[in-house]
Tab-separated table of C-alpha atoms in Angstrom:
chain	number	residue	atom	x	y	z
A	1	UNK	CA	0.000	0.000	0.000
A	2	UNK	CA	1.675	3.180	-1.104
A	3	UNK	CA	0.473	7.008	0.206
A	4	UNK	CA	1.220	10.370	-1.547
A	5	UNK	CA	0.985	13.335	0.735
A	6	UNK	CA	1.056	16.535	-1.259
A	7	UNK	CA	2.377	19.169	0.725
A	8	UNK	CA	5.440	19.478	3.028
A	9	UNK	CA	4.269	21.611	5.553
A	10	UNK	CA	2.537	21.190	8.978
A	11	UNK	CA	-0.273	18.677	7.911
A	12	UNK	CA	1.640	16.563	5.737
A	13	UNK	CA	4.775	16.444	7.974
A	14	UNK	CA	2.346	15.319	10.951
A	15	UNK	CA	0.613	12.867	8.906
A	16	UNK	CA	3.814	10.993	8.230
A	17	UNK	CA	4.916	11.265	12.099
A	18	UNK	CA	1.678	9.579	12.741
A	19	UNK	CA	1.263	6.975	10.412
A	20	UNK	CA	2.851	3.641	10.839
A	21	UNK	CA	2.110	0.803	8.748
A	22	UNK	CA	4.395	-2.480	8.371
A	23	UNK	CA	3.098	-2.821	4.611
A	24	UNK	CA	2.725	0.693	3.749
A	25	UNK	CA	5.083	3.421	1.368
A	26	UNK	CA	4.422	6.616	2.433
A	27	UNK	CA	6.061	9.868	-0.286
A	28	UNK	CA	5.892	13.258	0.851
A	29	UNK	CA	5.788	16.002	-2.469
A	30	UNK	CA	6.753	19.314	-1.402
A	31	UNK	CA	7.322	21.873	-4.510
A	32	UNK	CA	10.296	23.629	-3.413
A	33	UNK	CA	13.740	22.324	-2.042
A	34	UNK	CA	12.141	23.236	1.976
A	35	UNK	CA	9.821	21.795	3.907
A	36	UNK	CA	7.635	23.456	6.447
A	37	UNK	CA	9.115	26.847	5.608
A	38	UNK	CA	5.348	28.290	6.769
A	39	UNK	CA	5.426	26.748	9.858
A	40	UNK	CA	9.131	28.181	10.746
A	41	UNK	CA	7.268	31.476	10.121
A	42	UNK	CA	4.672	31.129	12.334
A	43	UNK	CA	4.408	33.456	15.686
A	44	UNK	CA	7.191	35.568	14.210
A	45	UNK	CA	9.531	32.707	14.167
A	46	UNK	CA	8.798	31.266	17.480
A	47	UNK	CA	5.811	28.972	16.077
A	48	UNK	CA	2.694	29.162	17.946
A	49	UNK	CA	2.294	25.566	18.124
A	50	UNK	CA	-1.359	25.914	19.425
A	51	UNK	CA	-3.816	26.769	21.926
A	52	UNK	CA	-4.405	25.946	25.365
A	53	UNK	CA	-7.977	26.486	25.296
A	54	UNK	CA	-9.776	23.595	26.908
A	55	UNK	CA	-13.376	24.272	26.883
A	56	UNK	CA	-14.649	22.978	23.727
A	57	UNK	CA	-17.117	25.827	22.987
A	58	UNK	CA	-15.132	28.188	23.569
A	59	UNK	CA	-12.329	26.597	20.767
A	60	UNK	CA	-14.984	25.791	18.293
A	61	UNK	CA	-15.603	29.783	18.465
A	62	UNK	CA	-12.204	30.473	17.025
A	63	UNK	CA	-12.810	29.613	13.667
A	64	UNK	CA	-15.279	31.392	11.781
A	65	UNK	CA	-15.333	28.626	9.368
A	66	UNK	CA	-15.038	25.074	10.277
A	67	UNK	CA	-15.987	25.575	13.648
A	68	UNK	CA	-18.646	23.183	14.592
A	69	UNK	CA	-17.492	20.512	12.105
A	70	UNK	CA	-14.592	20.382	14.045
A	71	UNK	CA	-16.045	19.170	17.278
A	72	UNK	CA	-15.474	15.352	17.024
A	73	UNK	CA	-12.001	15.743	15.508
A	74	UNK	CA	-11.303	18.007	18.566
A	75	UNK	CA	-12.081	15.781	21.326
A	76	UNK	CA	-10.218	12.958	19.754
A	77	UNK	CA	-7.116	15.310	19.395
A	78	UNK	CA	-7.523	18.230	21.190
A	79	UNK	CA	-4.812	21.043	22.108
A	80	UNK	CA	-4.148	18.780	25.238
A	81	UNK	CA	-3.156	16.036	23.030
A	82	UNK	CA	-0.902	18.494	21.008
A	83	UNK	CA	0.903	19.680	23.408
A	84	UNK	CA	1.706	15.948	25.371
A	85	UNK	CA	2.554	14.668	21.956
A	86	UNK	CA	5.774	16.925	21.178
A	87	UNK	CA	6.490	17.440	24.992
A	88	UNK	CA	6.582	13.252	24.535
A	89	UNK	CA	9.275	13.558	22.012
A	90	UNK	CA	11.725	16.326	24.022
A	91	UNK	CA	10.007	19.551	22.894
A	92	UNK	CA	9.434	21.678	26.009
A	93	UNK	CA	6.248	23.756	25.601
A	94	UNK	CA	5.293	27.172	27.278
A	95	UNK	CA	1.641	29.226	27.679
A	96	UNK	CA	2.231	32.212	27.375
A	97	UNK	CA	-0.880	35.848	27.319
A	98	UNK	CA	-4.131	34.242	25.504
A	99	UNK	CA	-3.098	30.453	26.167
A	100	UNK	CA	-0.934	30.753	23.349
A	101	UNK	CA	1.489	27.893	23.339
A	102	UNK	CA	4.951	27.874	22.051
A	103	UNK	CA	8.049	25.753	22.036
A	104	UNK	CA	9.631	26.723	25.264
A	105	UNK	CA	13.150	27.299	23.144
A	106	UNK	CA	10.808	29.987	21.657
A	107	UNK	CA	12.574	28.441	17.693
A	108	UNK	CA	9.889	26.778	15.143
A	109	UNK	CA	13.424	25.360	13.636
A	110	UNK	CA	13.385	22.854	17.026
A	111	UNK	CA	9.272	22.094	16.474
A	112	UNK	CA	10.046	21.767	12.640
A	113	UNK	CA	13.325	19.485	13.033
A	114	UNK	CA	11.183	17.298	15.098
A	115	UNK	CA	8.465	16.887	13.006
A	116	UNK	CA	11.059	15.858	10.282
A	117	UNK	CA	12.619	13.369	12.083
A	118	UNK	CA	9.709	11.629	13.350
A	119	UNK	CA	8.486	11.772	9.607
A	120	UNK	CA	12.063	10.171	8.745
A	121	UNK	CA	11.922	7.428	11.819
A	122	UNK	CA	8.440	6.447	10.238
A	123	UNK	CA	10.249	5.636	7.179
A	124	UNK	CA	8.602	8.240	5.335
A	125	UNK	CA	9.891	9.424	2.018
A	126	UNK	CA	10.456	13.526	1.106
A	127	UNK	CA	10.398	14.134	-2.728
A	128	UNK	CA	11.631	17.958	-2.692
A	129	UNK	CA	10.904	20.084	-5.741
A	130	UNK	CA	7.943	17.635	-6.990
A	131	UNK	CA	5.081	20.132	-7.544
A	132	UNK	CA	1.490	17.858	-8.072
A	133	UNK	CA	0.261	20.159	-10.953
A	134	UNK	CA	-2.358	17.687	-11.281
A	135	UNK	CA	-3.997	13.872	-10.079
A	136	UNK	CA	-6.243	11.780	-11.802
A	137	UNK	CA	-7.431	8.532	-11.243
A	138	UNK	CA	-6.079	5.493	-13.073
A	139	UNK	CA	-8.005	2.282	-14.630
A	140	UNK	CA	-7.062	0.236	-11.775
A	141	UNK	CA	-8.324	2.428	-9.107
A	142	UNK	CA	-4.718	4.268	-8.250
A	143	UNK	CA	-4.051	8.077	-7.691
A	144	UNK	CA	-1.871	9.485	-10.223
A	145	UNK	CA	-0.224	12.479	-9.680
A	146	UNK	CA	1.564	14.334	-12.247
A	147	UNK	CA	4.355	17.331	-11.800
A	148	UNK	CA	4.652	20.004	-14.667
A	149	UNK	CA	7.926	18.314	-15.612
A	150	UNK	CA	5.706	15.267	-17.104
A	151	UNK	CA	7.064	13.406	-13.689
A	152	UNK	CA	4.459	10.835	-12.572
A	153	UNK	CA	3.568	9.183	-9.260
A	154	UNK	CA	0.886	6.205	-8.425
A	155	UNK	CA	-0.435	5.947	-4.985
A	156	UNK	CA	-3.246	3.507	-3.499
A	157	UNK	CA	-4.253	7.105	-1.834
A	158	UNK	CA	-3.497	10.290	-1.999
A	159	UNK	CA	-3.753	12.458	1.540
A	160	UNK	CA	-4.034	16.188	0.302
A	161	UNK	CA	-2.130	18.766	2.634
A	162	UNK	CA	-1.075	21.969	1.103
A	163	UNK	CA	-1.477	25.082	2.927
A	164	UNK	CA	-2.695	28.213	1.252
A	165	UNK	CA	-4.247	28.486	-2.107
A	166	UNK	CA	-4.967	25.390	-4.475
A	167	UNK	CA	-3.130	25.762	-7.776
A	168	UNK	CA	-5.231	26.624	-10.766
A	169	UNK	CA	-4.564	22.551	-12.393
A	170	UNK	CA	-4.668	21.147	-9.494
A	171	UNK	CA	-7.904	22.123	-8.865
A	172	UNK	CA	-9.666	21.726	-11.695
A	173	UNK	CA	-8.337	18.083	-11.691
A	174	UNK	CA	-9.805	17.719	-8.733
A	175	UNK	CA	-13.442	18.839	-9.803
A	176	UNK	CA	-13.295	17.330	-12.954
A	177	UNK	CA	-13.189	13.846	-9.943
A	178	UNK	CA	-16.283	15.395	-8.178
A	179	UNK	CA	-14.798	17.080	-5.877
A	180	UNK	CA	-16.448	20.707	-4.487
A	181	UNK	CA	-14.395	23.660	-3.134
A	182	UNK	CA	-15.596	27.104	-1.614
A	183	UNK	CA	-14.035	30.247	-3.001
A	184	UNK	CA	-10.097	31.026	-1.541
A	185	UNK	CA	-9.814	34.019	-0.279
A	186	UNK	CA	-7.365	36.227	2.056
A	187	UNK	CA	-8.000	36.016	6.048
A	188	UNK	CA	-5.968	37.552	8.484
A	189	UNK	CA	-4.702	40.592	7.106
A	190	UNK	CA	-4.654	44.188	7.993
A	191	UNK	CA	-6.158	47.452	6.425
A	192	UNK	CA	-5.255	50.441	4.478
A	193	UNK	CA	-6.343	53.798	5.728
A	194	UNK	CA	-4.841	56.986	6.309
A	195	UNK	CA	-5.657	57.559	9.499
A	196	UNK	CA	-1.733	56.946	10.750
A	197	UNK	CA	-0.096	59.726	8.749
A	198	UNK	CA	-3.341	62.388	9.088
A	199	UNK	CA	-2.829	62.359	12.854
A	200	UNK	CA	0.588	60.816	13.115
A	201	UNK	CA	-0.105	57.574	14.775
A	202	UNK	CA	2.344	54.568	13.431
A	203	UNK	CA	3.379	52.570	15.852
A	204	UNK	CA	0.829	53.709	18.193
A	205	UNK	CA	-0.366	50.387	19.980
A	206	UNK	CA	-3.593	49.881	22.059
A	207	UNK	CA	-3.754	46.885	24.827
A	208	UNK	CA	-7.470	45.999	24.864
A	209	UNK	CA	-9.601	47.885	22.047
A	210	UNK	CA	-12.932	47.708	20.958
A	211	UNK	CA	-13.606	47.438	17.198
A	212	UNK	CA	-16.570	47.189	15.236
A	213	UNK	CA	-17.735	47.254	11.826
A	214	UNK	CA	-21.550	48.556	11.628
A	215	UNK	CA	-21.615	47.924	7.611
A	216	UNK	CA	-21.761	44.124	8.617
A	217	UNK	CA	-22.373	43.701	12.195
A	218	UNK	CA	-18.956	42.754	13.291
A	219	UNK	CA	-17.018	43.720	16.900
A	220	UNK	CA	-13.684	42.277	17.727
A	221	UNK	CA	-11.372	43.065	20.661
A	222	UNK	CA	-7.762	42.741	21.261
A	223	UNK	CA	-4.278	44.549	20.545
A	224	UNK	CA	-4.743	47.189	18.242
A	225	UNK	CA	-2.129	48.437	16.096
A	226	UNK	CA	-1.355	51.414	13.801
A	227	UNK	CA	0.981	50.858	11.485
A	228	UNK	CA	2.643	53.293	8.161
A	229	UNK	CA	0.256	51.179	5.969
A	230	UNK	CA	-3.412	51.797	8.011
A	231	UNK	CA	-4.333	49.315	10.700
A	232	UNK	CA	-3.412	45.861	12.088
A	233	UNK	CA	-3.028	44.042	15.704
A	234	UNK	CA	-4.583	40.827	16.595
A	235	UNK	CA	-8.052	42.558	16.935
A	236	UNK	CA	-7.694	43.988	13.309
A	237	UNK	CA	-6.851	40.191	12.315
A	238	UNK	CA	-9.749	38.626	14.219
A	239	UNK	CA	-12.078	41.331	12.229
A	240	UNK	CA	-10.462	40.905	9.077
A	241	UNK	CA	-11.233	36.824	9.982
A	242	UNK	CA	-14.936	37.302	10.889
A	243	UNK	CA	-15.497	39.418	7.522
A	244	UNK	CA	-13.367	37.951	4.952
A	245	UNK	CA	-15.704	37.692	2.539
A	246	UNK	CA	-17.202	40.841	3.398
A	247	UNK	CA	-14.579	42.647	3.225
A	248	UNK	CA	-13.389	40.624	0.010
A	249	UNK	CA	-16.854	41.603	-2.015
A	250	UNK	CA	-16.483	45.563	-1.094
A	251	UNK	CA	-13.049	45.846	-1.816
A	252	UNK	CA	-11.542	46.153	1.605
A	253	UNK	CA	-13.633	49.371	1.773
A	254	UNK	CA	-15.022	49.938	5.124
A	255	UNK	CA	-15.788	52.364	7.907
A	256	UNK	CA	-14.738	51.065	11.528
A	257	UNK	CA	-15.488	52.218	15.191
A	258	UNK	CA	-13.264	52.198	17.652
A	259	UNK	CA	-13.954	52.949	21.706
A	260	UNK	CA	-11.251	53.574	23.395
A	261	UNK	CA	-13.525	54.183	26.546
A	262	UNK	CA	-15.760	51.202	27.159
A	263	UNK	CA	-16.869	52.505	30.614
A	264	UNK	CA	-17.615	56.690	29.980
A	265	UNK	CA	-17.831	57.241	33.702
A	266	UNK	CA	-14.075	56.685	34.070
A	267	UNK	CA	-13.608	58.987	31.244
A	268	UNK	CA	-16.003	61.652	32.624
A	269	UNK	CA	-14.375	61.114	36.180
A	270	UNK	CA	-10.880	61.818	34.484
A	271	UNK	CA	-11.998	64.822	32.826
A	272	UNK	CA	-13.757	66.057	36.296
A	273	UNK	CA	-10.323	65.415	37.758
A	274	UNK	CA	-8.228	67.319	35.178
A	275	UNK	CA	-10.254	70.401	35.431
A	276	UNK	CA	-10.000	70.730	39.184
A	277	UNK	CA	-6.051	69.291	39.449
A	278	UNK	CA	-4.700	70.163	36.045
A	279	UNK	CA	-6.523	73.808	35.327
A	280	UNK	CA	-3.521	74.924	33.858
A	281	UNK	CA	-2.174	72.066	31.510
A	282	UNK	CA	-3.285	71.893	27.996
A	283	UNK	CA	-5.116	69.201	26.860
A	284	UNK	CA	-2.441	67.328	24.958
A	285	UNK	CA	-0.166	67.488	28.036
A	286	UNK	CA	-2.656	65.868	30.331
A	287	UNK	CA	-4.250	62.694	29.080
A	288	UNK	CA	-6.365	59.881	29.900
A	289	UNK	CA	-4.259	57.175	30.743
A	290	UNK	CA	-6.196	54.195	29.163
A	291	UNK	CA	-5.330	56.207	26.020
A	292	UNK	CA	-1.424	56.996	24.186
A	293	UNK	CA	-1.039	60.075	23.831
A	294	UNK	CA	-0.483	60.657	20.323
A	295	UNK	CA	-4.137	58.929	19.893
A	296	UNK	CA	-5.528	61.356	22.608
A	297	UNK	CA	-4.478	63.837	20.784
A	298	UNK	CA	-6.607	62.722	17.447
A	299	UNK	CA	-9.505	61.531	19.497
A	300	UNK	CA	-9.433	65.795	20.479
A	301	UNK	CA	-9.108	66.868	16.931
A	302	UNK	CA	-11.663	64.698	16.001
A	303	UNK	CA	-14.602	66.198	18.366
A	304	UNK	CA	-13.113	69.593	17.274
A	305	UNK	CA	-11.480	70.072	20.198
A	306	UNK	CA	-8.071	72.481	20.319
A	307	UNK	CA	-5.573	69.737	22.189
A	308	UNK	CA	-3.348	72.910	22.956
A	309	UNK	CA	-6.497	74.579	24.689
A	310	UNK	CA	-6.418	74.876	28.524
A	311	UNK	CA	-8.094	72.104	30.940
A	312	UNK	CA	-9.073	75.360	32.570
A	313	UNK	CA	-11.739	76.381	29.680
A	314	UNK	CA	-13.217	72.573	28.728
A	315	UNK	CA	-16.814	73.239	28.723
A	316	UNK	CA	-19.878	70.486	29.306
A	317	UNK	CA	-20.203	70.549	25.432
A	318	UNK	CA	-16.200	69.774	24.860
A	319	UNK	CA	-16.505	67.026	27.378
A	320	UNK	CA	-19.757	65.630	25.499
A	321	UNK	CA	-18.177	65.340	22.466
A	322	UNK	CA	-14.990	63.952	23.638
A	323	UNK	CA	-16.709	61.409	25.129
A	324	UNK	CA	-18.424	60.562	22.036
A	325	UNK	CA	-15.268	60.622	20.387
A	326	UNK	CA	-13.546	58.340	22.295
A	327	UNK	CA	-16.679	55.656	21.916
A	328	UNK	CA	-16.593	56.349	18.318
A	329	UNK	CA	-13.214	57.169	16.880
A	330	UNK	CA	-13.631	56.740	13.210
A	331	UNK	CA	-11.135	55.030	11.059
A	332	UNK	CA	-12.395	54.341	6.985
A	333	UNK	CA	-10.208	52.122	5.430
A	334	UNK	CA	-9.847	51.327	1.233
A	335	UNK	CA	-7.842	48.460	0.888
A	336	UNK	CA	-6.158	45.441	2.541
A	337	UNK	CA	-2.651	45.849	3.918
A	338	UNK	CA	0.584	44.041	2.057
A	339	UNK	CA	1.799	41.611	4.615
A	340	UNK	CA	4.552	39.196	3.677
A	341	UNK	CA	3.988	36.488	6.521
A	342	UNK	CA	0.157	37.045	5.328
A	343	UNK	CA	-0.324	33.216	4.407
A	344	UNK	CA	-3.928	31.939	5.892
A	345	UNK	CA	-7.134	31.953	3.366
A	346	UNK	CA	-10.397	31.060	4.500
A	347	UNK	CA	-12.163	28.642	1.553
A	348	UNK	CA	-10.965	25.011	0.380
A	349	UNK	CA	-12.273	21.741	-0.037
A	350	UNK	CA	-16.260	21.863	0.830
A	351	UNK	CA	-16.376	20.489	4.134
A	352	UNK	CA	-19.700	18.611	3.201
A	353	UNK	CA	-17.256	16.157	0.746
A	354	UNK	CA	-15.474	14.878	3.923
A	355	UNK	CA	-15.982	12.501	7.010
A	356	UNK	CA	-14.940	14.188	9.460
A	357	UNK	CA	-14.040	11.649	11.835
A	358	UNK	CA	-11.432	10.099	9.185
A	359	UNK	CA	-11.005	13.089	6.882
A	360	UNK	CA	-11.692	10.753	4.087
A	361	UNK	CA	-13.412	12.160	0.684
A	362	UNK	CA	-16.894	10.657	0.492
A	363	UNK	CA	-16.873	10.823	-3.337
A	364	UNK	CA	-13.281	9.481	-3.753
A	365	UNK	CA	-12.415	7.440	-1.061
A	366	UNK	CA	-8.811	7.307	-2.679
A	367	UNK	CA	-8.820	10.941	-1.010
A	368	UNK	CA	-7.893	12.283	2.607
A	369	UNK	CA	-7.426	16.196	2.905
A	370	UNK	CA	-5.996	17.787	6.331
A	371	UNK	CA	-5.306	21.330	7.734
A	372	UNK	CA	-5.514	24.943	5.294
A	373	UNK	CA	-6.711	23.023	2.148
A	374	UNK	CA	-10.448	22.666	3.646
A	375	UNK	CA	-12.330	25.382	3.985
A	376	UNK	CA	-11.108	25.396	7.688
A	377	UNK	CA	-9.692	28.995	9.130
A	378	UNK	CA	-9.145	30.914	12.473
A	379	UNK	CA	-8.247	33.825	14.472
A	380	UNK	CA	-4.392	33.784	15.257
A	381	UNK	CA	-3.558	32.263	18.867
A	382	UNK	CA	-2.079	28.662	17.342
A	383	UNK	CA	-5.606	27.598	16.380
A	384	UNK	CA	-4.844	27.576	12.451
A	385	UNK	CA	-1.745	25.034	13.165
A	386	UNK	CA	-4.191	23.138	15.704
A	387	UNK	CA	-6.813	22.145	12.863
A	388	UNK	CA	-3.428	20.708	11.019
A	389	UNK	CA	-2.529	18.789	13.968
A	390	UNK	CA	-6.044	17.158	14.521
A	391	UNK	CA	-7.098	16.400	10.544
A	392	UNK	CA	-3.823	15.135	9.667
A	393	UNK	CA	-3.742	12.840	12.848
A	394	UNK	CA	-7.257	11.869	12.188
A	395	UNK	CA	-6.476	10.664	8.674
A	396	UNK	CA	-3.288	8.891	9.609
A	397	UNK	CA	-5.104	6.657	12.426
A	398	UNK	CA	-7.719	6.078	9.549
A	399	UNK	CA	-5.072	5.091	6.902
A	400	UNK	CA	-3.481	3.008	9.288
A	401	UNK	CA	-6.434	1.029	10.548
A	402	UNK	CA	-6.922	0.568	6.155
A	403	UNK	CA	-3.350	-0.756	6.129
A	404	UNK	CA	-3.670	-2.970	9.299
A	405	UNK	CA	-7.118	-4.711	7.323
A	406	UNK	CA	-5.364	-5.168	4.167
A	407	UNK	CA	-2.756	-7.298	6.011
């Protein structure tokens, strides 16, 4: 029995450190000369190996797609699992702010020389620089996959795991089988707007803000970033998740909120304070602490307030509409940000073509697909890497239980 993984990256690599079969070939095809170059990019080279999140409903709510298919596969391999199964095999783990988990050597090279060598000790094969342009199915039955070079390969089953975007061929060969697929689009990506250079505010960072989209009923909350480009962060990533396709059909063209003071009274209290303490200080020189300065200093020019006007002289009307500023700092936005490390698309393989306790195609059971290549997609925090983990593990105890009964 001979399996073709296509893709070297997280999935594929963790299929083949799963699978063990005394009469079974397994051949990983990665395109370029590297494997899991992604996945040594991850959590800005640290690799967020997943999530410590233990409560099931509050996982499944991480991924605006794929969610509540993911349930079963979840409690069969959850982020518990994950973790004991490289801290098994010598990789120290750490939880660090939002149960984020990461190799405690903080180096995706340890997590991804690991993965490689337990692919290796399975006796897998790694065919570098084989690109499957396209598969088809042969007369007896076998999965042949075919590089652009005219380079073949036949496998009993084929275990799809690329990351990213489908090809174009690849694809199509793939429907022209029966198989569905939901449009690919970007996820997890920042905004364009020139908020940052009209009031000066790159590199101005917010802890805990308060986002929201009205156009399409969408609130996030997190770290909040302005960068030279527009807007980004973890809570600009978890709205950009939520709204892909939204944002996607408009043209990344969209109007956002954000409050910067959830609870007014503290704000009003502050602004009670300054004008009996701070009479003399100008507004720019004296700010609310739950707000940076620079960003003070726009949320005041934004309710038409002169920051270099006295504390001394704010009026009930100033302090009305700096309140409503704060709550409703404006911030329009025409395009999605360039990010280079940008690799995560919502859309794939139709989730309804797959069992999802095996990960096997229902129309071609020569087929398994696990991690980005389903229409499976989260918020950053590890979950992305931890729907790899769980598919590819599922399909490998499947495939293995296939090669056990053809003993």
């Amino acid at each position: 029995m001979k399996i073709a993984v296509i893709g070297g990256g997280a999935a594929g690599l963790f299929f083949a450190a799963n699978f063990r079969a005394r009469n079974a070939e397994v051949i990983v095809c990665e395109k370029s000369r590297f494997i899991l170059e992604k996945l040594k990019l991850t959590g800005g080279g640290r690799c967020n190996l997943t999530n410590a999140e233990s409560d099931i409903a509050a996982l499944l709510a991480a991924y605006p797609r794929g969610g509540k298919s993911l349930r079963n596969i979840f409690r069969n391999f959850p982020p518990s699992e994950t973790i004991k199964w490289f801290e098994s095999r010598g990789l120290k783990t750490k939880v660090e702010d939002e149960k984020r988990v990461f190799p405690a050597s903080d180096s995706s090279a340890d997590v991804a020389s690991l993965l490689e060598k337990c692919a290796l000790d399975n006796g897998a094969k790694i065919l570098r620089n084989f690109e499957v342009e396209s598969v088809r199915i042969s007369e007896s039955g076998a999965a042949v996959l075919e590089s652009p070079s005219g380079i073949k390969e036949t496998a009993d089953f084929a275990v799809f795991a690329r990351g990213g975007k489908w090809g174009e061929k690849l694809q199509k060969s793939l429907e022209a089988l029966g198989v569905k697929f939901t449009r690919q689009i970007p996820s997890l990506f920042g905004f364009k707007s020139g908020v940052s250079r009209e009031f000066g505010l790159e590199g101005v960072s917010v802890k805990n803000a308060k986002l929201s989209c009205a156009k399409f009923g969408l609130a996030s909350s997190g770290g909040f970033l302005f960068t030279h480009e527009g807007i980004s962060g973890p809570c600009v990533l978890k709205m950009s998740s939520l709204g892909a396709e939204n944002f996607f059909d408009c043209g990344y063209s969209a109007e956002f909120t954000l409050n910067l003071a959830e609870n007014p009274e503290e704000l009003s209290a502050f602004i009670k304070n300054a004008k009996l303490s701070s009479a003399k200080k100008r507004l720019k020189n004296f700010w609310f602490n739950q707000i940076p300065q620079k960003l003070w200093i726009a949320v005041l020019a934004s309710a038409g307030i002169d920051p270099d006007s006295l504390w001394a002289d704010f009026s009930n009307d100033a302090k009305k509409r700096l309140v409503l500023s704060a709550q409703n700092f404006k911030i329009n936005c025409n395009g999605k940000s360039v990010n280079a490390a940008e690799f995560v698309c919502c859309g794939g393989v139709d989730l309804s073509q797959v069992d999802l306790k095996t990960m096997r195609c229902k129309t071609r059971p020569e087929f398994f697909f696990a991690g980005e290549c389903l229409n499976i997609d989260a918020f950053t925090g590890g979950f992305n890497l931890q729907a790899a983990w769980s598919t590819s593990f599922a399909a490998a105890k499947a495939l293995e239980k296939i090669a056990e009964e053809n003993l």
